[in-house]
């Protein structure tokens, strides 16, 4: 029987080797004779370094190298010192990597680089030299800075850097025209650069769980392809009006911010507050309000709300246009009276229209109760949800679903 070492030396024509998920700690030196090798999978083993005899220079045709889930804390400069530009995919995630060699920047053909779940504290300042990079994943590290040279990676499509300690996004990120996904949630970011509005092809932006307190109105203006935007768990007291002009938006998550109804953009205000004082007093309509004490059966009561407006009043307000399909504003400081007012002003009609607009609105977990006396009876929560469609109709004609529910915990003495 041929030994592994001997066999490797004779199979010079091999193009693809898969040795993943074994217990290997070394590779035979004769592997370097396989100069036709294009794909080498050696992830999920017990290597304590990059086990390539002679480095990448010995594999001029190698396009894919998987090294993830090994024990590689450091990589010598010699490993990536090569004039070959063939390597397109390199996986180094979950290796315990603490630093990157500068020779990595010589791999100018790289399209995919995965470095997530390591111990990296910084990226090379010259990472912009990897101009063909399409996918860069560095989440769950200890990064504090995004290099400004990232803006030189013209082909970058996906940048995933959540769960780090990043406190600033460089303005140069607006120079990456092909970006479609940016994940920067769970960092320490306090401001967003207005240059984000240059990303005309971006589809997903995640900024939740940061330190945002204000967003410039121009930041999201013109992002015609943006479908998902998460701003939850920040310190936002207002939302930029330009959000209402995002024509492709499907999901807007503003959960757990100190927002109230008065801090919403003007077009949302038209739906919820512009009808104030215009409601006739001749008739009334009702909506169900569910009082849900802790660990007790749900009971349904009726509350009389303000009546639906007349046609003349509808025409006076005019249509409210927005492409928004899902809006979440959980845990906003909205008391019970405000929620009921908002529900009444939107109205209860199910008239149809031609165009689709807001199809989801949530203010779950908002603080209910208008006085300290209410809060002393126990924790109270409330929610308001509405599905709105057809922006060419008046807001109360556009409503297809309205539900206002107030959840309260009360003591036995105050059922």
mmCIF file of C-alpha atoms in Angstrom:
data_model
loop_
_atom_site.group_PDB
_atom_site.id
_atom_site.type_symbol
_atom_site.label_atom_id
_atom_site.label_comp_id
_atom_site.label_asym_id
_atom_site.label_seq_id
_atom_site.Cartn_x
_atom_site.Cartn_y
_atom_site.Cartn_z
ATOM 1 C CA UNK A 1 0.000 0.000 0.000
ATOM 2 C CA UNK A 2 1.246 3.487 -0.866
ATOM 3 C CA UNK A 3 1.660 5.884 2.037
ATOM 4 C CA UNK A 4 -0.252 9.161 1.973
ATOM 5 C CA UNK A 5 3.013 11.001 1.377
ATOM 6 C CA UNK A 6 3.992 8.773 -1.531
ATOM 7 C CA UNK A 7 0.551 8.849 -3.106
ATOM 8 C CA UNK A 8 0.321 12.625 -2.949
ATOM 9 C CA UNK A 9 3.571 12.926 -4.852
ATOM 10 C CA UNK A 10 2.264 10.791 -7.713
ATOM 11 C CA UNK A 11 -1.205 12.324 -8.070
ATOM 12 C CA UNK A 12 0.205 15.468 -9.640
ATOM 13 C CA UNK A 13 -2.931 15.960 -11.774
ATOM 14 C CA UNK A 14 -5.282 16.437 -8.790
ATOM 15 C CA UNK A 15 -7.409 19.601 -8.897
ATOM 16 C CA UNK A 16 -9.655 19.157 -5.867
ATOM 17 C CA UNK A 17 -8.931 17.784 -2.368
ATOM 18 C CA UNK A 18 -11.363 17.652 0.537
ATOM 19 C CA UNK A 19 -9.930 16.738 3.948
ATOM 20 C CA UNK A 20 -12.419 18.663 6.080
ATOM 21 C CA UNK A 21 -13.659 17.510 9.495
ATOM 22 C CA UNK A 22 -10.826 15.160 10.358
ATOM 23 C CA UNK A 23 -8.143 15.164 13.052
ATOM 24 C CA UNK A 24 -5.234 16.284 10.927
ATOM 25 C CA UNK A 25 -2.473 18.391 12.429
ATOM 26 C CA UNK A 26 0.022 18.256 9.528
ATOM 27 C CA UNK A 27 -0.026 17.766 5.765
ATOM 28 C CA UNK A 28 2.648 15.899 3.786
ATOM 29 C CA UNK A 29 5.368 17.985 2.182
ATOM 30 C CA UNK A 30 4.787 16.189 -1.118
ATOM 31 C CA UNK A 31 1.482 18.087 -1.340
ATOM 32 C CA UNK A 32 3.501 20.922 -2.824
ATOM 33 C CA UNK A 33 3.969 18.876 -5.994
ATOM 34 C CA UNK A 34 0.283 19.258 -6.803
ATOM 35 C CA UNK A 35 0.722 22.408 -8.849
ATOM 36 C CA UNK A 36 -2.603 21.784 -10.651
ATOM 37 C CA UNK A 37 -4.575 21.973 -7.393
ATOM 38 C CA UNK A 38 -7.464 24.436 -7.552
ATOM 39 C CA UNK A 39 -9.519 23.678 -4.432
ATOM 40 C CA UNK A 40 -8.155 22.626 -1.044
ATOM 41 C CA UNK A 41 -10.585 22.066 1.838
ATOM 42 C CA UNK A 42 -8.817 21.453 5.146
ATOM 43 C CA UNK A 43 -11.191 23.147 7.579
ATOM 44 C CA UNK A 44 -12.332 21.643 10.899
ATOM 45 C CA UNK A 45 -9.079 19.898 11.751
ATOM 46 C CA UNK A 46 -6.389 20.429 14.385
ATOM 47 C CA UNK A 47 -3.948 22.605 12.519
ATOM 48 C CA UNK A 48 -2.185 25.225 14.641
ATOM 49 C CA UNK A 49 -0.958 27.135 11.598
ATOM 50 C CA UNK A 50 -1.513 27.269 7.854
ATOM 51 C CA UNK A 51 -0.207 23.813 6.897
ATOM 52 C CA UNK A 52 0.978 24.612 3.392
ATOM 53 C CA UNK A 53 4.563 23.633 2.699
ATOM 54 C CA UNK A 54 6.123 26.527 0.865
ATOM 55 C CA UNK A 55 3.001 28.714 1.240
ATOM 56 C CA UNK A 56 0.652 29.699 -1.567
ATOM 57 C CA UNK A 57 3.583 30.166 -3.940
ATOM 58 C CA UNK A 58 3.588 26.383 -4.414
ATOM 59 C CA UNK A 59 -0.020 26.398 -5.658
ATOM 60 C CA UNK A 60 -0.214 28.833 -8.581
ATOM 61 C CA UNK A 61 -3.711 27.665 -9.628
ATOM 62 C CA UNK A 62 -5.350 27.474 -6.213
ATOM 63 C CA UNK A 63 -8.673 29.369 -6.218
ATOM 64 C CA UNK A 64 -10.270 28.204 -2.955
ATOM 65 C CA UNK A 65 -8.688 27.509 0.432
ATOM 66 C CA UNK A 66 -10.815 26.684 3.498
ATOM 67 C CA UNK A 67 -9.035 26.880 6.850
ATOM 68 C CA UNK A 68 -11.898 27.747 9.191
ATOM 69 C CA UNK A 69 -12.432 26.049 12.548
ATOM 70 C CA UNK A 70 -8.787 25.206 13.118
ATOM 71 C CA UNK A 71 -6.478 26.682 15.763
ATOM 72 C CA UNK A 72 -4.600 29.344 13.853
ATOM 73 C CA UNK A 73 -3.789 32.353 16.039
ATOM 74 C CA UNK A 74 -1.161 33.881 13.783
ATOM 75 C CA UNK A 75 -0.163 33.542 10.135
ATOM 76 C CA UNK A 76 3.448 34.094 9.040
ATOM 77 C CA UNK A 77 4.038 36.669 6.315
ATOM 78 C CA UNK A 78 5.617 33.989 4.118
ATOM 79 C CA UNK A 79 2.336 32.079 3.712
ATOM 80 C CA UNK A 80 0.730 34.671 1.424
ATOM 81 C CA UNK A 81 3.909 35.963 -0.216
ATOM 82 C CA UNK A 82 3.140 35.041 -3.797
ATOM 83 C CA UNK A 83 2.877 36.700 -7.167
ATOM 84 C CA UNK A 84 -0.017 34.447 -8.062
ATOM 85 C CA UNK A 85 -3.421 36.140 -8.267
ATOM 86 C CA UNK A 86 -5.532 33.012 -8.516
ATOM 87 C CA UNK A 87 -6.944 32.653 -4.971
ATOM 88 C CA UNK A 88 -10.571 33.861 -4.902
ATOM 89 C CA UNK A 89 -11.947 32.452 -1.652
ATOM 90 C CA UNK A 90 -10.239 32.233 1.739
ATOM 91 C CA UNK A 91 -12.053 31.140 4.903
ATOM 92 C CA UNK A 92 -10.378 31.829 8.254
ATOM 93 C CA UNK A 93 -13.373 32.171 10.573
ATOM 94 C CA UNK A 94 -13.448 30.561 14.017
ATOM 95 C CA UNK A 95 -9.714 29.975 14.155
ATOM 96 C CA UNK A 96 -8.795 32.210 17.112
ATOM 97 C CA UNK A 97 -6.914 34.502 14.740
ATOM 98 C CA UNK A 98 -5.430 37.517 16.555
ATOM 99 C CA UNK A 99 -3.830 39.413 13.656
ATOM 100 C CA UNK A 100 -3.545 39.426 9.884
ATOM 101 C CA UNK A 101 -0.275 39.440 7.949
ATOM 102 C CA UNK A 102 0.323 42.335 5.582
ATOM 103 C CA UNK A 103 1.088 39.793 2.851
ATOM 104 C CA UNK A 104 -2.663 39.061 2.784
ATOM 105 C CA UNK A 105 -3.022 42.263 0.759
ATOM 106 C CA UNK A 106 -1.120 40.623 -2.108
ATOM 107 C CA UNK A 107 -4.081 38.340 -2.774
ATOM 108 C CA UNK A 108 -5.656 40.843 -5.118
ATOM 109 C CA UNK A 109 -7.918 38.276 -6.802
ATOM 110 C CA UNK A 110 -9.751 37.519 -3.539
ATOM 111 C CA UNK A 111 -13.539 37.743 -3.810
ATOM 112 C CA UNK A 112 -14.590 36.110 -0.524
ATOM 113 C CA UNK A 113 -12.816 36.598 2.820
ATOM 114 C CA UNK A 114 -14.371 35.267 6.039
ATOM 115 C CA UNK A 115 -12.771 36.331 9.318
ATOM 116 C CA UNK A 116 -15.719 36.220 11.710
ATOM 117 C CA UNK A 117 -15.623 34.924 15.281
ATOM 118 C CA UNK A 118 -11.946 35.569 15.893
ATOM 119 C CA UNK A 119 -9.903 37.846 18.156
ATOM 120 C CA UNK A 120 -9.001 40.504 15.594
ATOM 121 C CA UNK A 121 -8.557 44.025 16.943
ATOM 122 C CA UNK A 122 -7.964 45.726 13.605
ATOM 123 C CA UNK A 123 -8.034 45.239 9.870
ATOM 124 C CA UNK A 124 -5.047 46.210 7.697
ATOM 125 C CA UNK A 125 -5.198 49.886 6.718
ATOM 126 C CA UNK A 126 -4.527 48.865 3.140
ATOM 127 C CA UNK A 127 -7.435 46.449 2.860
ATOM 128 C CA UNK A 128 -8.640 48.595 -0.025
ATOM 129 C CA UNK A 129 -5.966 46.900 -2.147
ATOM 130 C CA UNK A 130 -8.238 43.858 -2.321
ATOM 131 C CA UNK A 131 -10.188 45.571 -5.077
ATOM 132 C CA UNK A 132 -11.985 42.447 -6.278
ATOM 133 C CA UNK A 133 -13.380 41.569 -2.854
ATOM 134 C CA UNK A 134 -17.133 40.971 -3.010
ATOM 135 C CA UNK A 135 -17.873 39.497 0.420
ATOM 136 C CA UNK A 136 -16.106 40.573 3.640
ATOM 137 C CA UNK A 137 -17.238 39.077 6.937
ATOM 138 C CA UNK A 138 -15.601 40.258 10.172
ATOM 139 C CA UNK A 139 -18.443 39.974 12.698
ATOM 140 C CA UNK A 140 -17.840 38.901 16.293
ATOM 141 C CA UNK A 141 -14.315 40.240 16.627
ATOM 142 C CA UNK A 142 -12.834 43.112 18.664
ATOM 143 C CA UNK A 143 -12.618 45.686 15.906
ATOM 144 C CA UNK A 144 -12.806 49.366 16.808
ATOM 145 C CA UNK A 145 -12.204 50.990 13.443
ATOM 146 C CA UNK A 146 -13.297 50.445 9.856
ATOM 147 C CA UNK A 147 -10.350 51.402 7.639
ATOM 148 C CA UNK A 148 -11.097 54.322 5.314
ATOM 149 C CA UNK A 149 -9.528 52.350 2.470
ATOM 150 C CA UNK A 150 -12.614 50.120 2.530
ATOM 151 C CA UNK A 151 -14.089 52.741 0.219
ATOM 152 C CA UNK A 152 -11.611 51.645 -2.487
ATOM 153 C CA UNK A 153 -13.109 48.166 -2.805
ATOM 154 C CA UNK A 154 -15.312 49.040 -5.739
ATOM 155 C CA UNK A 155 -16.732 45.510 -6.174
ATOM 156 C CA UNK A 156 -17.719 44.940 -2.534
ATOM 157 C CA UNK A 157 -21.289 43.653 -2.258
ATOM 158 C CA UNK A 158 -21.565 42.436 1.333
ATOM 159 C CA UNK A 159 -19.914 43.899 4.434
ATOM 160 C CA UNK A 160 -20.760 42.117 7.683
ATOM 161 C CA UNK A 161 -19.178 43.656 10.802
ATOM 162 C CA UNK A 162 -21.756 43.317 13.555
ATOM 163 C CA UNK A 163 -20.861 42.550 17.180
ATOM 164 C CA UNK A 164 -17.628 44.483 17.383
ATOM 165 C CA UNK A 165 -16.654 47.722 19.157
ATOM 166 C CA UNK A 166 -16.840 49.999 16.111
ATOM 167 C CA UNK A 167 -17.770 53.580 16.997
ATOM 168 C CA UNK A 168 -17.695 55.277 13.590
ATOM 169 C CA UNK A 169 -18.488 54.538 9.956
ATOM 170 C CA UNK A 170 -16.060 56.237 7.563
ATOM 171 C CA UNK A 171 -17.600 58.547 4.983
ATOM 172 C CA UNK A 172 -15.658 56.658 2.308
ATOM 173 C CA UNK A 173 -18.181 53.831 2.559
ATOM 174 C CA UNK A 174 -20.292 55.912 0.196
ATOM 175 C CA UNK A 175 -17.674 55.265 -2.499
ATOM 176 C CA UNK A 176 -18.557 51.573 -2.739
ATOM 177 C CA UNK A 177 -21.325 51.729 -5.343
ATOM 178 C CA UNK A 178 -22.158 48.018 -5.521
ATOM 179 C CA UNK A 179 -22.794 47.436 -1.804
ATOM 180 C CA UNK A 180 -26.141 45.730 -1.204
ATOM 181 C CA UNK A 181 -25.768 44.561 2.426
ATOM 182 C CA UNK A 182 -24.214 46.351 5.409
ATOM 183 C CA UNK A 183 -24.551 44.743 8.831
ATOM 184 C CA UNK A 184 -23.187 46.938 11.617
ATOM 185 C CA UNK A 185 -25.588 46.150 14.432
ATOM 186 C CA UNK A 186 -24.374 45.584 17.992
ATOM 187 C CA UNK A 187 -21.532 48.090 17.888
ATOM 188 C CA UNK A 188 -20.965 51.534 19.461
ATOM 189 C CA UNK A 189 -21.904 53.739 16.536
ATOM 190 C CA UNK A 190 -23.321 57.140 17.522
ATOM 191 C CA UNK A 191 -23.723 58.765 14.086
ATOM 192 C CA UNK A 192 -24.385 57.670 10.520
ATOM 193 C CA UNK A 193 -22.542 59.408 7.680
ATOM 194 C CA UNK A 194 -24.808 61.198 5.156
ATOM 195 C CA UNK A 195 -22.668 59.525 2.482
ATOM 196 C CA UNK A 196 -24.776 56.402 2.910
ATOM 197 C CA UNK A 197 -27.236 58.017 0.513
ATOM 198 C CA UNK A 198 -24.765 57.344 -2.313
ATOM 199 C CA UNK A 199 -25.346 53.596 -2.060
ATOM 200 C CA UNK A 200 -27.959 53.379 -4.775
ATOM 201 C CA UNK A 201 -28.012 49.549 -4.820
ATOM 202 C CA UNK A 202 -28.071 48.878 -1.074
ATOM 203 C CA UNK A 203 -30.896 46.551 -0.014
ATOM 204 C CA UNK A 204 -30.209 45.839 3.660
ATOM 205 C CA UNK A 205 -28.877 48.116 6.431
ATOM 206 C CA UNK A 206 -28.762 46.894 10.030
ATOM 207 C CA UNK A 207 -27.835 49.444 12.715
ATOM 208 C CA UNK A 208 -29.804 48.128 15.684
ATOM 209 C CA UNK A 209 -28.225 47.945 19.143
ATOM 210 C CA UNK A 210 -25.933 50.936 18.716
ATOM 211 C CA UNK A 211 -25.818 54.429 20.240
ATOM 212 C CA UNK A 212 -27.642 56.446 17.611
ATOM 213 C CA UNK A 213 -29.485 59.490 18.940
ATOM 214 C CA UNK A 214 -30.167 61.393 15.722
ATOM 215 C CA UNK A 215 -30.143 60.641 11.999
ATOM 216 C CA UNK A 216 -29.710 63.359 9.403
ATOM 217 C CA UNK A 217 -32.644 63.607 7.020
ATOM 218 C CA UNK A 218 -30.349 63.171 4.006
ATOM 219 C CA UNK A 219 -28.800 59.905 5.210
ATOM 220 C CA UNK A 220 -31.354 57.576 3.602
ATOM 221 C CA UNK A 221 -32.590 59.900 0.884
ATOM 222 C CA UNK A 222 -32.596 58.339 -2.563
ATOM 223 C CA UNK A 223 -31.992 54.743 -1.465
ATOM 224 C CA UNK A 224 -34.534 53.462 -3.957
ATOM 225 C CA UNK A 225 -33.600 49.781 -3.567
ATOM 226 C CA UNK A 226 -33.464 49.620 0.250
ATOM 227 C CA UNK A 227 -35.735 46.830 1.511
ATOM 228 C CA UNK A 228 -34.703 46.365 5.142
ATOM 229 C CA UNK A 229 -33.603 48.953 7.706
ATOM 230 C CA UNK A 230 -33.135 48.181 11.399
ATOM 231 C CA UNK A 231 -32.712 51.016 13.915
ATOM 232 C CA UNK A 232 -33.904 49.197 17.025
ATOM 233 C CA UNK A 233 -32.316 49.515 20.458
ATOM 234 C CA UNK A 234 -30.819 52.961 19.992
ATOM 235 C CA UNK A 235 -31.526 56.367 21.554
ATOM 236 C CA UNK A 236 -33.544 57.863 18.713
ATOM 237 C CA UNK A 237 -36.122 60.469 19.672
ATOM 238 C CA UNK A 238 -37.172 61.152 16.075
ATOM 239 C CA UNK A 239 -37.102 59.550 12.648
ATOM 240 C CA UNK A 240 -35.964 61.289 9.439
ATOM 241 C CA UNK A 241 -38.793 62.279 7.107
ATOM 242 C CA UNK A 242 -36.903 60.803 4.147
ATOM 243 C CA UNK A 243 -37.881 57.328 5.396
ATOM 244 C CA UNK A 244 -41.323 57.880 3.896
ATOM 245 C CA UNK A 245 -39.811 58.127 0.417
ATOM 246 C CA UNK A 246 -38.084 54.729 0.442
ATOM 247 C CA UNK A 247 -40.013 53.127 -2.377
ATOM 248 C CA UNK A 248 -38.789 49.552 -1.925
ATOM 249 C CA UNK A 249 -38.763 49.346 1.879
ATOM 250 C CA UNK A 250 -40.333 46.176 3.297
ATOM 251 C CA UNK A 251 -39.106 46.209 6.897
ATOM 252 C CA UNK A 252 -38.388 49.165 9.172
ATOM 253 C CA UNK A 253 -37.571 48.144 12.737
ATOM 254 C CA UNK A 254 -37.382 50.930 15.337
ATOM 255 C CA UNK A 255 -37.985 48.736 18.366
ATOM 256 C CA UNK A 256 -36.905 49.939 21.806
ATOM 257 C CA UNK A 257 -36.242 53.644 21.172
ATOM 258 C CA UNK A 258 -37.626 56.627 23.128
ATOM 259 C CA UNK A 259 -40.026 57.473 20.274
ATOM 260 C CA UNK A 260 -43.581 58.707 20.634
ATOM 261 C CA UNK A 261 -46.283 59.503 18.109
ATOM 262 C CA UNK A 262 -45.237 63.160 17.906
ATOM 263 C CA UNK A 263 -41.724 62.230 16.807
ATOM 264 C CA UNK A 264 -42.846 60.361 13.689
ATOM 265 C CA UNK A 265 -42.321 61.880 10.218
ATOM 266 C CA UNK A 266 -44.993 64.270 8.931
ATOM 267 C CA UNK A 267 -46.645 61.729 6.637
ATOM 268 C CA UNK A 268 -47.163 59.364 9.559
ATOM 269 C CA UNK A 269 -48.447 62.293 11.543
ATOM 270 C CA UNK A 270 -51.083 62.819 8.844
ATOM 271 C CA UNK A 271 -52.351 59.324 9.516
ATOM 272 C CA UNK A 272 -52.374 59.629 13.283
ATOM 273 C CA UNK A 273 -52.768 63.286 14.233
ATOM 274 C CA UNK A 274 -53.757 65.536 11.323
ATOM 275 C CA UNK A 275 -57.407 64.555 11.690
ATOM 276 C CA UNK A 276 -57.551 65.994 15.193
ATOM 277 C CA UNK A 277 -60.468 68.426 15.580
ATOM 278 C CA UNK A 278 -62.059 67.434 12.270
ATOM 279 C CA UNK A 279 -64.130 64.522 13.515
ATOM 280 C CA UNK A 280 -67.888 65.047 13.559
ATOM 281 C CA UNK A 281 -69.771 64.322 16.769
ATOM 282 C CA UNK A 282 -72.991 62.907 15.327
ATOM 283 C CA UNK A 283 -71.999 59.245 15.244
ATOM 284 C CA UNK A 284 -69.435 57.010 16.862
ATOM 285 C CA UNK A 285 -67.695 53.755 16.100
ATOM 286 C CA UNK A 286 -65.931 51.275 18.343
ATOM 287 C CA UNK A 287 -62.850 49.101 18.428
ATOM 288 C CA UNK A 288 -62.057 46.173 20.655
ATOM 289 C CA UNK A 289 -59.773 46.824 23.590
ATOM 290 C CA UNK A 290 -58.474 43.687 25.252
ATOM 291 C CA UNK A 291 -57.592 43.968 28.924
ATOM 292 C CA UNK A 292 -55.208 41.125 29.777
ATOM 293 C CA UNK A 293 -54.412 40.832 33.507
ATOM 294 C CA UNK A 294 -51.486 38.603 34.422
ATOM 295 C CA UNK A 295 -52.381 34.884 34.349
ATOM 296 C CA UNK A 296 -56.085 35.588 33.985
ATOM 297 C CA UNK A 297 -58.455 34.871 31.081
ATOM 298 C CA UNK A 298 -58.715 37.554 28.421
ATOM 299 C CA UNK A 299 -61.832 39.646 28.618
ATOM 300 C CA UNK A 300 -63.060 41.917 25.862
ATOM 301 C CA UNK A 301 -64.642 45.298 26.459
ATOM 302 C CA UNK A 302 -65.856 48.032 24.157
ATOM 303 C CA UNK A 303 -64.616 51.590 24.193
ATOM 304 C CA UNK A 304 -66.377 54.355 22.352
ATOM 305 C CA UNK A 305 -64.019 56.185 20.040
ATOM 306 C CA UNK A 306 -64.263 59.284 17.919
ATOM 307 C CA UNK A 307 -66.430 58.880 14.824
ATOM 308 C CA UNK A 308 -65.222 58.373 11.294
ATOM 309 C CA UNK A 309 -64.780 61.609 9.316
ATOM 310 C CA UNK A 310 -67.076 62.699 6.530
ATOM 311 C CA UNK A 311 -66.145 62.672 2.838
ATOM 312 C CA UNK A 312 -65.634 66.449 2.853
ATOM 313 C CA UNK A 313 -63.190 66.168 5.717
ATOM 314 C CA UNK A 314 -61.402 63.317 3.983
ATOM 315 C CA UNK A 315 -60.872 65.451 0.899
ATOM 316 C CA UNK A 316 -59.590 68.318 3.041
ATOM 317 C CA UNK A 317 -56.770 66.157 4.447
ATOM 318 C CA UNK A 318 -55.896 64.436 1.177
ATOM 319 C CA UNK A 319 -54.053 61.172 0.550
ATOM 320 C CA UNK A 320 -51.016 59.981 2.499
ATOM 321 C CA UNK A 321 -48.447 58.281 0.305
ATOM 322 C CA UNK A 322 -45.835 55.828 1.545
ATOM 323 C CA UNK A 323 -44.404 52.554 0.245
ATOM 324 C CA UNK A 324 -43.663 51.291 3.749
ATOM 325 C CA UNK A 325 -44.852 47.715 4.268
ATOM 326 C CA UNK A 326 -43.688 46.955 7.798
ATOM 327 C CA UNK A 327 -42.959 49.362 10.638
ATOM 328 C CA UNK A 328 -42.088 48.341 14.167
ATOM 329 C CA UNK A 329 -41.827 50.852 17.017
ATOM 330 C CA UNK A 330 -41.825 48.556 20.025
ATOM 331 C CA UNK A 331 -41.615 49.910 23.548
ATOM 332 C CA UNK A 332 -42.363 53.490 22.570
ATOM 333 C CA UNK A 333 -43.584 55.648 25.508
ATOM 334 C CA UNK A 334 -47.193 55.673 24.366
ATOM 335 C CA UNK A 335 -49.945 55.829 26.947
ATOM 336 C CA UNK A 336 -53.362 54.198 26.632
ATOM 337 C CA UNK A 337 -55.191 57.392 25.743
ATOM 338 C CA UNK A 338 -52.749 58.151 22.929
ATOM 339 C CA UNK A 339 -53.098 54.634 21.509
ATOM 340 C CA UNK A 340 -56.878 54.852 21.474
ATOM 341 C CA UNK A 341 -56.724 58.306 19.857
ATOM 342 C CA UNK A 342 -54.415 56.998 17.155
ATOM 343 C CA UNK A 343 -56.681 54.052 16.465
ATOM 344 C CA UNK A 344 -59.746 56.283 16.186
ATOM 345 C CA UNK A 345 -58.092 58.740 13.843
ATOM 346 C CA UNK A 346 -56.982 56.079 11.411
ATOM 347 C CA UNK A 347 -60.583 54.784 11.181
ATOM 348 C CA UNK A 348 -62.161 51.422 10.625
ATOM 349 C CA UNK A 349 -63.123 51.364 6.925
ATOM 350 C CA UNK A 350 -61.997 48.533 4.649
ATOM 351 C CA UNK A 351 -62.370 50.360 1.351
ATOM 352 C CA UNK A 352 -60.080 49.148 -1.405
ATOM 353 C CA UNK A 353 -57.630 51.138 -3.520
ATOM 354 C CA UNK A 354 -55.125 50.609 -6.304
ATOM 355 C CA UNK A 355 -51.661 50.959 -4.782
ATOM 356 C CA UNK A 356 -49.984 49.323 -1.824
ATOM 357 C CA UNK A 357 -48.583 51.400 1.018
ATOM 358 C CA UNK A 358 -47.961 50.713 4.695
ATOM 359 C CA UNK A 359 -48.946 47.084 5.351
ATOM 360 C CA UNK A 360 -47.612 46.718 8.873
ATOM 361 C CA UNK A 361 -47.357 49.026 11.842
ATOM 362 C CA UNK A 362 -46.487 48.018 15.374
ATOM 363 C CA UNK A 363 -45.938 49.872 18.622
ATOM 364 C CA UNK A 364 -45.835 46.809 20.829
ATOM 365 C CA UNK A 365 -44.451 47.068 24.297
ATOM 366 C CA UNK A 366 -45.084 50.790 24.603
ATOM 367 C CA UNK A 367 -45.522 52.089 28.104
ATOM 368 C CA UNK A 368 -49.237 52.352 28.899
ATOM 369 C CA UNK A 369 -50.768 54.300 31.761
ATOM 370 C CA UNK A 370 -51.052 58.061 31.979
ATOM 371 C CA UNK A 371 -50.101 58.597 35.603
ATOM 372 C CA UNK A 372 -47.900 57.368 38.407
ATOM 373 C CA UNK A 373 -50.998 55.965 40.034
ATOM 374 C CA UNK A 374 -51.493 53.611 37.093
ATOM 375 C CA UNK A 375 -47.891 52.443 37.151
ATOM 376 C CA UNK A 376 -48.076 51.720 40.870
ATOM 377 C CA UNK A 377 -50.648 49.020 40.195
ATOM 378 C CA UNK A 378 -48.187 46.927 38.281
ATOM 379 C CA UNK A 379 -46.310 46.939 34.981
ATOM 380 C CA UNK A 380 -48.443 47.913 32.012
ATOM 381 C CA UNK A 381 -47.864 47.372 28.342
ATOM 382 C CA UNK A 382 -49.824 48.307 25.270
ATOM 383 C CA UNK A 383 -49.615 47.869 21.542
ATOM 384 C CA UNK A 384 -51.002 49.415 18.426
ATOM 385 C CA UNK A 385 -50.980 47.700 15.072
ATOM 386 C CA UNK A 386 -52.375 48.778 11.750
ATOM 387 C CA UNK A 387 -52.188 47.494 8.219
ATOM 388 C CA UNK A 388 -52.575 50.394 5.795
ATOM 389 C CA UNK A 389 -52.781 50.126 2.033
ATOM 390 C CA UNK A 390 -53.547 52.137 -1.085
ATOM 391 C CA UNK A 391 -51.895 55.570 -0.630
ATOM 392 C CA UNK A 392 -54.135 57.259 -3.168
ATOM 393 C CA UNK A 393 -57.055 56.989 -0.762
ATOM 394 C CA UNK A 394 -57.577 59.029 2.373
ATOM 395 C CA UNK A 395 -55.933 57.379 5.414
ATOM 396 C CA UNK A 396 -59.167 56.138 6.993
ATOM 397 C CA UNK A 397 -60.221 54.673 3.614
ATOM 398 C CA UNK A 398 -56.879 52.929 3.293
ATOM 399 C CA UNK A 399 -57.107 51.018 6.536
ATOM 400 C CA UNK A 400 -57.666 47.301 6.202
ATOM 401 C CA UNK A 401 -56.776 46.216 9.679
ATOM 402 C CA UNK A 402 -56.719 48.107 12.939
ATOM 403 C CA UNK A 403 -56.271 46.583 16.310
ATOM 404 C CA UNK A 404 -55.642 48.319 19.578
ATOM 405 C CA UNK A 405 -54.998 46.206 22.598
ATOM 406 C CA UNK A 406 -54.021 47.284 26.050
ATOM 407 C CA UNK A 407 -52.305 44.743 28.291
ATOM 408 C CA UNK A 408 -52.292 45.517 31.993
ATOM 409 C CA UNK A 409 -51.300 43.816 35.169
ATOM 410 C CA UNK A 410 -53.473 44.827 38.048
ATOM 411 C CA UNK A 411 -53.706 43.670 41.639
ATOM 412 C CA UNK A 412 -56.639 41.583 42.835
ATOM 413 C CA UNK A 413 -58.093 44.642 44.520
ATOM 414 C CA UNK A 414 -58.189 46.471 41.164
ATOM 415 C CA UNK A 415 -59.343 43.863 38.646
#
